[in-house]
Amino acid sequence: ILKTLNSWFWWENIWMPINCTWADFVDRDGLVFPKPHQLYATIPYAFVLLVIRFFSERYVAIPLAKALGIKNVRRVKPQPNPVLESYFRECSRQPSQSEIKGLAKKCNCTVHLVEKWFRRRRNLEIPTVLQKFQEAFWRFSFYLTSSIVGFIFLYDKPWFYDIWQTWVGYPFQTLLPSQYWYYMAEIGFYWSLIFTLGIDIKRKASACAWACLELDPQLPCDFMAHVVHHLAAIGLMSGSWCGNYVRLGTLVIFVHDTADFWLEAAKMFNYARWEKTCNMLFIIFSIAFFITRMILFPFWILRATLYQPTYYSTTPVIAYFFFNGMLLTLQGLHLYWGYLIFKILKRFVFLK
């Protein structure tokens, strides 16, 4: 069964134009092609990024937070109580008054002590400002580095200025070392986010919606949407790697990362209560978001993926519909996130 599924998945008609086979993608004559098995390397790269994250959060983010005036709040742990702990995890974090009385009798203690225990236990679940700052600092560091490195890798490439060049010579486009490391770092980063979902602060699925959560705590956190978002990003990048859509893939990565580090910077200064700096950075983020996600992505990237391939092949492969479906879904999310950002800007301008 596994062999059959594997042969179906790697069927040439899914991934590449007619009259092309996987044998054509063997390195030759100075041409180097991306190979699916190289994606296995993104897992150890993810652990390398986790090590870098650990040291950057501890030895850079914490001193920076202290310099900005953010204090590490130490919360008092409640006394160990198996009965109350079991009720807290399995039944309710905020028991009613009658339930508290029943638990007090069961534990042979006063109602006041039970209320105090639940209050302290709930406080342990709330992330501290320092924890939020550390996470924002890590994402800011990665997105900023990725944006700078991406620009260095792309600025001298013809397809960075002429989108038609992404299809010239396809599918026999050689893989550059810079493209390899750009992809490996990005996929490894999203793997690292999945590995830390259990310990990271539960937030909205997108960086843009996170800002709304910071301003409006009543917005629900969606853990599963977070998982789906990261897996979709990994799937889209991995698929484009296998189909050698690397030129377009690097442009998609660059367009998305260039706005996100402004948001993370705004959040960092928000935690430090530097309101004017935070507001200025959020406005810059909003401008960058609307330029990259509302203009460049639909009218530059999607035009290259939907319209231009018809000039190079009269019979689109199955991957054409899969990737464009994913990219159109992503654009739908951009519209939704843009709506949320617009609401924040509206409140910021009119309600101060």
Tab-separated table of C-alpha atoms in Angstrom:
chain	number	residue	atom	x	y	z
A	1	ILE	CA	0.000	0.000	0.000
A	2	LEU	CA	2.796	2.410	0.925
A	3	LYS	CA	4.612	1.693	-2.351
A	4	THR	CA	1.422	2.346	-4.314
A	5	LEU	CA	0.736	5.609	-2.490
A	6	ASN	CA	4.350	6.655	-2.979
A	7	SER	CA	4.204	5.990	-6.732
A	8	TRP	CA	0.947	7.950	-7.011
A	9	PHE	CA	2.342	10.881	-5.031
A	10	TRP	CA	5.480	11.130	-7.193
A	11	TRP	CA	3.662	10.650	-10.503
A	12	GLU	CA	5.360	12.990	-13.001
A	13	ASN	CA	2.099	14.442	-14.333
A	14	ILE	CA	1.425	15.914	-10.890
A	15	TRP	CA	4.667	17.839	-10.577
A	16	MET	CA	6.135	18.682	-13.973
A	17	PRO	CA	5.238	19.481	-17.589
A	18	ILE	CA	4.514	16.820	-20.191
A	19	ASN	CA	7.493	14.810	-21.505
A	20	CYS	CA	9.487	15.476	-18.322
A	21	THR	CA	10.459	12.733	-15.868
A	22	TRP	CA	12.328	12.612	-12.577
A	23	ALA	CA	15.324	11.281	-14.500
A	24	ASP	CA	15.619	14.706	-16.143
A	25	PHE	CA	16.310	16.243	-12.737
A	26	VAL	CA	19.620	14.462	-12.168
A	27	ASP	CA	22.442	16.984	-11.693
A	28	ARG	CA	24.369	17.399	-14.954
A	29	ASP	CA	26.380	19.913	-16.990
A	30	GLY	CA	26.685	22.306	-14.071
A	31	LEU	CA	22.918	22.243	-13.398
A	32	VAL	CA	21.845	21.442	-9.832
A	33	PHE	CA	18.210	20.641	-9.075
A	34	PRO	CA	16.294	20.570	-5.762
A	35	LYS	CA	15.712	17.032	-4.493
A	36	PRO	CA	12.807	16.005	-2.234
A	37	HIS	CA	15.038	14.041	0.149
A	38	GLN	CA	16.880	17.261	1.015
A	39	LEU	CA	13.798	18.377	2.943
A	40	TYR	CA	14.643	15.862	5.677
A	41	ALA	CA	17.466	18.221	6.650
A	42	THR	CA	14.929	20.836	7.780
A	43	ILE	CA	14.228	18.802	10.943
A	44	PRO	CA	17.796	19.022	12.368
A	45	TYR	CA	17.921	22.646	11.177
A	46	ALA	CA	14.788	23.259	13.260
A	47	PHE	CA	16.569	21.993	16.367
A	48	VAL	CA	19.543	24.238	15.573
A	49	LEU	CA	17.130	27.186	15.451
A	50	LEU	CA	15.658	26.107	18.796
A	51	VAL	CA	19.136	26.210	20.334
A	52	ILE	CA	19.717	29.664	18.838
A	53	ARG	CA	16.327	30.749	20.153
A	54	PHE	CA	17.133	29.527	23.665
A	55	PHE	CA	20.372	31.490	23.877
A	56	SER	CA	18.993	34.616	22.179
A	57	GLU	CA	15.962	34.757	24.480
A	58	ARG	CA	18.031	34.184	27.613
A	59	TYR	CA	21.146	36.246	26.902
A	60	VAL	CA	19.823	38.966	24.583
A	61	ALA	CA	16.054	39.322	25.055
A	62	ILE	CA	16.066	39.329	28.873
A	63	PRO	CA	18.800	42.002	29.253
A	64	LEU	CA	17.089	44.068	26.542
A	65	ALA	CA	13.746	43.747	28.345
A	66	LYS	CA	15.322	44.918	31.604
A	67	ALA	CA	16.888	47.868	29.777
A	68	LEU	CA	13.429	48.807	28.473
A	69	GLY	CA	11.965	48.622	31.980
A	70	ILE	CA	10.228	45.245	31.812
A	71	LYS	CA	10.438	43.378	35.100
A	72	ASN	CA	10.316	39.650	35.625
A	73	VAL	CA	7.223	39.043	37.761
A	74	ARG	CA	7.587	36.032	40.028
A	75	ARG	CA	4.258	34.376	40.691
A	76	VAL	CA	3.587	32.476	43.887
A	77	LYS	CA	2.891	28.791	43.291
A	78	PRO	CA	-0.070	27.281	45.159
A	79	GLN	CA	0.502	24.502	47.641
A	80	PRO	CA	0.469	21.040	45.988
A	81	ASN	CA	-3.045	19.612	46.203
A	82	PRO	CA	-3.913	16.588	43.986
A	83	VAL	CA	-7.681	17.040	44.435
A	84	LEU	CA	-7.753	20.705	43.440
A	85	GLU	CA	-5.202	20.160	40.663
A	86	SER	CA	-7.324	17.373	39.173
A	87	TYR	CA	-10.443	19.543	39.344
A	88	PHE	CA	-8.586	22.476	37.791
A	89	ARG	CA	-7.379	20.414	34.816
A	90	GLU	CA	-10.441	18.257	34.193
A	91	CYS	CA	-13.463	20.264	35.337
A	92	SER	CA	-13.140	24.021	35.677
A	93	ARG	CA	-10.544	26.700	36.229
A	94	GLN	CA	-13.148	29.010	37.736
A	95	PRO	CA	-15.440	26.912	39.936
A	96	SER	CA	-18.686	28.359	41.252
A	97	GLN	CA	-19.187	29.220	44.914
A	98	SER	CA	-21.058	25.991	45.578
A	99	GLU	CA	-18.310	23.959	43.913
A	100	ILE	CA	-15.670	25.749	45.992
A	101	LYS	CA	-17.563	24.855	49.179
A	102	GLY	CA	-17.724	21.209	48.106
A	103	LEU	CA	-13.996	21.177	47.353
A	104	ALA	CA	-13.252	22.815	50.707
A	105	LYS	CA	-15.094	20.021	52.527
A	106	LYS	CA	-13.365	17.402	50.415
A	107	CYS	CA	-9.913	18.852	51.160
A	108	ASN	CA	-10.771	19.658	54.788
A	109	CYS	CA	-9.821	23.325	54.473
A	110	THR	CA	-11.536	26.720	54.386
A	111	VAL	CA	-13.346	28.247	51.413
A	112	HIS	CA	-10.885	31.144	51.461
A	113	LEU	CA	-7.905	28.801	51.015
A	114	VAL	CA	-9.582	27.066	48.053
A	115	GLU	CA	-10.340	30.415	46.392
A	116	LYS	CA	-6.758	31.517	47.000
A	117	TRP	CA	-5.427	28.242	45.550
A	118	PHE	CA	-7.457	28.600	42.326
A	119	ARG	CA	-6.492	32.260	41.964
A	120	ARG	CA	-2.779	31.443	42.220
A	121	ARG	CA	-3.168	28.422	39.933
A	122	ARG	CA	-4.881	30.541	37.262
A	123	ASN	CA	-2.149	33.148	37.517
A	124	LEU	CA	0.449	30.502	36.705
A	125	GLU	CA	-1.316	29.916	33.360
A	126	ILE	CA	-1.129	33.584	32.389
A	127	PRO	CA	2.101	34.385	30.511
A	128	THR	CA	4.189	37.165	31.963
A	129	VAL	CA	5.074	40.280	29.983
A	130	LEU	CA	8.689	39.102	29.937
A	131	GLN	CA	7.665	35.794	28.335
A	132	LYS	CA	5.690	37.651	25.673
A	133	PHE	CA	8.642	39.951	25.059
A	134	GLN	CA	11.025	37.008	24.645
A	135	GLU	CA	8.801	35.352	22.032
A	136	ALA	CA	8.294	38.618	20.155
A	137	PHE	CA	12.056	39.230	20.217
A	138	TRP	CA	12.771	35.803	18.706
A	139	ARG	CA	10.262	36.267	15.894
A	140	PHE	CA	11.467	39.811	15.296
A	141	SER	CA	15.070	38.582	15.085
A	142	PHE	CA	14.234	35.806	12.632
A	143	TYR	CA	11.947	37.853	10.366
A	144	LEU	CA	14.366	40.772	10.279
A	145	THR	CA	17.331	38.494	9.501
A	146	SER	CA	15.293	36.623	6.890
A	147	SER	CA	14.234	39.888	5.220
A	148	ILE	CA	17.779	41.264	5.089
A	149	VAL	CA	19.292	37.982	3.891
A	150	GLY	CA	16.457	37.509	1.398
A	151	PHE	CA	17.096	40.930	-0.101
A	152	ILE	CA	20.832	40.187	-0.343
A	153	PHE	CA	20.060	36.885	-2.083
A	154	LEU	CA	17.504	38.387	-4.488
A	155	TYR	CA	18.510	41.945	-5.329
A	156	ASP	CA	20.873	40.940	-8.163
A	157	LYS	CA	18.565	38.271	-9.635
A	158	PRO	CA	16.674	39.199	-12.837
A	159	TRP	CA	13.396	37.658	-11.573
A	160	PHE	CA	13.394	40.059	-8.624
A	161	TYR	CA	12.649	42.875	-11.082
A	162	ASP	CA	11.085	40.990	-14.008
A	163	ILE	CA	8.609	38.393	-12.775
A	164	TRP	CA	8.554	36.735	-16.208
A	165	GLN	CA	12.083	35.481	-15.519
A	166	THR	CA	10.705	33.043	-12.956
A	167	TRP	CA	9.466	30.880	-15.841
A	168	VAL	CA	12.348	31.252	-18.304
A	169	GLY	CA	13.941	27.830	-18.709
A	170	TYR	CA	11.459	26.097	-16.401
A	171	PRO	CA	11.621	23.334	-15.205
A	172	PHE	CA	15.364	23.089	-15.880
A	173	GLN	CA	16.390	25.975	-13.621
A	174	THR	CA	19.512	25.370	-11.570
A	175	LEU	CA	19.333	25.584	-7.796
A	176	LEU	CA	21.549	28.260	-6.268
A	177	PRO	CA	23.226	27.754	-2.855
A	178	SER	CA	21.489	30.908	-1.581
A	179	GLN	CA	18.088	29.455	-2.542
A	180	TYR	CA	18.904	26.221	-0.744
A	181	TRP	CA	19.779	27.929	2.554
A	182	TYR	CA	16.862	30.371	2.262
A	183	TYR	CA	14.389	27.510	1.945
A	184	MET	CA	16.006	25.336	4.611
A	185	ALA	CA	16.001	28.172	7.152
A	186	GLU	CA	12.362	29.101	6.492
A	187	ILE	CA	11.011	25.545	6.627
A	188	GLY	CA	13.164	24.791	9.667
A	189	PHE	CA	11.772	27.890	11.391
A	190	TYR	CA	8.178	26.752	10.931
A	191	TRP	CA	9.078	23.247	12.130
A	192	SER	CA	10.590	24.827	15.244
A	193	LEU	CA	7.345	26.748	15.857
A	194	ILE	CA	5.387	23.499	15.653
A	195	PHE	CA	7.777	21.795	18.097
A	196	THR	CA	7.214	24.581	20.652
A	197	LEU	CA	3.446	24.977	20.246
A	198	GLY	CA	2.882	23.227	23.564
A	199	ILE	CA	5.002	25.719	25.520
A	200	ASP	CA	4.561	28.892	23.479
A	201	ILE	CA	1.881	31.416	24.352
A	202	LYS	CA	-1.442	30.452	22.782
A	203	ARG	CA	-2.292	33.131	20.232
A	204	LYS	CA	-4.082	33.710	16.977
A	205	ALA	CA	-2.976	31.775	13.900
A	206	SER	CA	-1.312	34.693	12.153
A	207	ALA	CA	1.151	37.334	13.178
A	208	CYS	CA	-1.308	39.970	12.001
A	209	ALA	CA	-4.130	38.645	14.155
A	210	TRP	CA	-1.772	38.501	17.144
A	211	ALA	CA	-1.771	42.288	17.152
A	212	CYS	CA	-5.547	42.264	17.463
A	213	LEU	CA	-5.286	39.861	20.388
A	214	GLU	CA	-2.879	42.200	22.157
A	215	LEU	CA	-5.305	45.100	21.754
A	216	ASP	CA	-8.461	43.105	22.399
A	217	PRO	CA	-7.986	40.187	24.838
A	218	GLN	CA	-11.583	39.059	24.219
A	219	LEU	CA	-10.606	37.635	20.824
A	220	PRO	CA	-10.436	33.822	21.081
A	221	CYS	CA	-7.117	32.005	20.780
A	222	ASP	CA	-7.196	29.272	18.120
A	223	PHE	CA	-4.600	26.611	18.809
A	224	MET	CA	-5.627	24.330	15.939
A	225	ALA	CA	-5.644	27.211	13.463
A	226	HIS	CA	-2.086	27.909	14.580
A	227	VAL	CA	-1.102	24.303	13.833
A	228	VAL	CA	-2.848	24.349	10.447
A	229	HIS	CA	-1.196	27.656	9.532
A	230	HIS	CA	2.321	26.312	10.203
A	231	LEU	CA	1.673	22.981	8.465
A	232	ALA	CA	0.219	24.776	5.428
A	233	ALA	CA	3.313	26.992	5.222
A	234	ILE	CA	5.592	23.935	5.409
A	235	GLY	CA	3.482	22.082	2.832
A	236	LEU	CA	3.480	24.986	0.400
A	237	MET	CA	7.240	25.557	0.643
A	238	SER	CA	8.037	21.837	0.503
A	239	GLY	CA	5.793	21.332	-2.523
A	240	SER	CA	7.322	24.256	-4.380
A	241	TRP	CA	10.750	22.783	-3.617
A	242	CYS	CA	9.813	19.400	-5.096
A	243	GLY	CA	8.327	20.997	-8.227
A	244	ASN	CA	11.330	23.358	-8.637
A	245	TYR	CA	9.180	26.473	-8.241
A	246	VAL	CA	12.064	27.845	-6.194
A	247	ARG	CA	12.319	31.237	-7.879
A	248	LEU	CA	8.679	32.014	-7.161
A	249	GLY	CA	8.937	30.435	-3.718
A	250	THR	CA	11.726	32.744	-2.612
A	251	LEU	CA	9.704	35.753	-3.759
A	252	VAL	CA	6.667	34.578	-1.778
A	253	ILE	CA	8.821	34.120	1.348
A	254	PHE	CA	10.418	37.544	0.960
A	255	VAL	CA	7.084	39.327	0.433
A	256	HIS	CA	5.659	37.800	3.623
A	257	ASP	CA	8.638	38.281	5.942
A	258	THR	CA	9.220	41.963	5.158
A	259	ALA	CA	6.106	43.086	7.036
A	260	ASP	CA	6.155	40.729	10.011
A	261	PHE	CA	9.231	42.059	11.816
A	262	TRP	CA	7.605	45.512	12.092
A	263	LEU	CA	4.693	43.963	13.961
A	264	GLU	CA	6.962	42.040	16.325
A	265	ALA	CA	8.926	45.236	17.016
A	266	ALA	CA	5.682	47.068	17.776
A	267	LYS	CA	4.680	44.325	20.223
A	268	MET	CA	8.046	44.503	21.986
A	269	PHE	CA	7.665	48.235	22.599
A	270	ASN	CA	4.024	47.713	23.554
A	271	TYR	CA	5.151	45.368	26.353
A	272	ALA	CA	7.675	48.007	27.438
A	273	ARG	CA	4.859	50.625	27.409
A	274	TRP	CA	6.633	52.853	24.916
A	275	GLU	CA	3.296	53.888	23.425
A	276	LYS	CA	4.464	56.430	20.838
A	277	THR	CA	7.151	54.093	19.493
A	278	CYS	CA	4.687	51.209	19.447
A	279	ASN	CA	2.096	53.267	17.561
A	280	MET	CA	4.636	54.449	15.004
A	281	LEU	CA	5.905	50.907	14.392
A	282	PHE	CA	2.369	49.562	14.045
A	283	ILE	CA	1.564	52.219	11.435
A	284	ILE	CA	4.730	51.263	9.524
A	285	PHE	CA	3.702	47.611	9.791
A	286	SER	CA	0.228	48.417	8.455
A	287	ILE	CA	1.674	50.261	5.461
A	288	ALA	CA	4.135	47.421	4.786
A	289	PHE	CA	1.342	44.855	5.147
A	290	PHE	CA	-0.988	46.548	2.669
A	291	ILE	CA	1.824	47.080	0.149
A	292	THR	CA	3.155	43.509	0.328
A	293	ARG	CA	-0.041	41.497	0.966
A	294	MET	CA	-2.661	43.590	-0.827
A	295	ILE	CA	-0.672	44.883	-3.808
A	296	LEU	CA	2.525	42.930	-4.471
A	297	PHE	CA	1.198	39.474	-3.597
A	298	PRO	CA	-2.020	39.499	-5.686
A	299	PHE	CA	-0.868	41.682	-8.589
A	300	TRP	CA	2.729	40.432	-8.816
A	301	ILE	CA	3.001	36.930	-7.329
A	302	LEU	CA	-0.468	35.583	-8.162
A	303	ARG	CA	-0.255	37.031	-11.655
A	304	ALA	CA	2.954	35.051	-12.165
A	305	THR	CA	1.438	31.800	-10.846
A	306	LEU	CA	-2.028	32.012	-12.427
A	307	TYR	CA	-1.546	33.815	-15.735
A	308	GLN	CA	2.037	33.512	-16.913
A	309	PRO	CA	2.337	29.670	-16.896
A	310	THR	CA	-0.205	29.514	-19.730
A	311	TYR	CA	2.437	31.047	-22.016
A	312	TYR	CA	4.874	28.226	-21.304
A	313	SER	CA	2.529	25.237	-21.286
A	314	THR	CA	-0.899	24.614	-22.803
A	315	THR	CA	-1.576	21.699	-20.430
A	316	PRO	CA	-1.201	22.789	-16.777
A	317	VAL	CA	-0.087	20.053	-14.395
A	318	ILE	CA	-2.028	19.093	-11.274
A	319	ALA	CA	0.469	20.978	-9.107
A	320	TYR	CA	-0.609	24.199	-10.886
A	321	PHE	CA	-4.099	23.920	-9.408
A	322	PHE	CA	-2.856	22.786	-5.988
A	323	PHE	CA	-0.364	25.605	-5.490
A	324	ASN	CA	-2.639	28.290	-6.855
A	325	GLY	CA	-5.467	27.038	-4.664
A	326	MET	CA	-3.202	27.344	-1.628
A	327	LEU	CA	-1.996	30.810	-2.673
A	328	LEU	CA	-5.558	32.040	-3.302
A	329	THR	CA	-6.550	30.745	0.141
A	330	LEU	CA	-3.604	32.648	1.568
A	331	GLN	CA	-4.788	35.789	-0.174
A	332	GLY	CA	-8.213	35.280	1.370
A	333	LEU	CA	-6.525	35.216	4.788
A	334	HIS	CA	-4.656	38.395	3.848
A	335	LEU	CA	-7.980	40.113	3.204
A	336	TYR	CA	-9.335	38.958	6.562
A	337	TRP	CA	-6.191	40.021	8.449
A	338	GLY	CA	-6.194	43.320	6.564
A	339	TYR	CA	-9.754	43.900	7.776
A	340	LEU	CA	-8.659	43.331	11.382
A	341	ILE	CA	-5.702	45.690	10.983
A	342	PHE	CA	-7.963	48.323	9.437
A	343	LYS	CA	-10.269	48.057	12.468
A	344	ILE	CA	-7.305	48.651	14.794
A	345	LEU	CA	-6.171	51.665	12.757
A	346	LYS	CA	-9.711	53.017	12.823
A	347	ARG	CA	-9.839	52.716	16.620
A	348	PHE	CA	-6.364	54.209	16.884
A	349	VAL	CA	-7.249	57.283	14.781
A	350	PHE	CA	-10.790	57.983	15.971
A	351	LEU	CA	-10.856	56.616	19.526
A	352	LYS	CA	-7.252	57.427	20.512
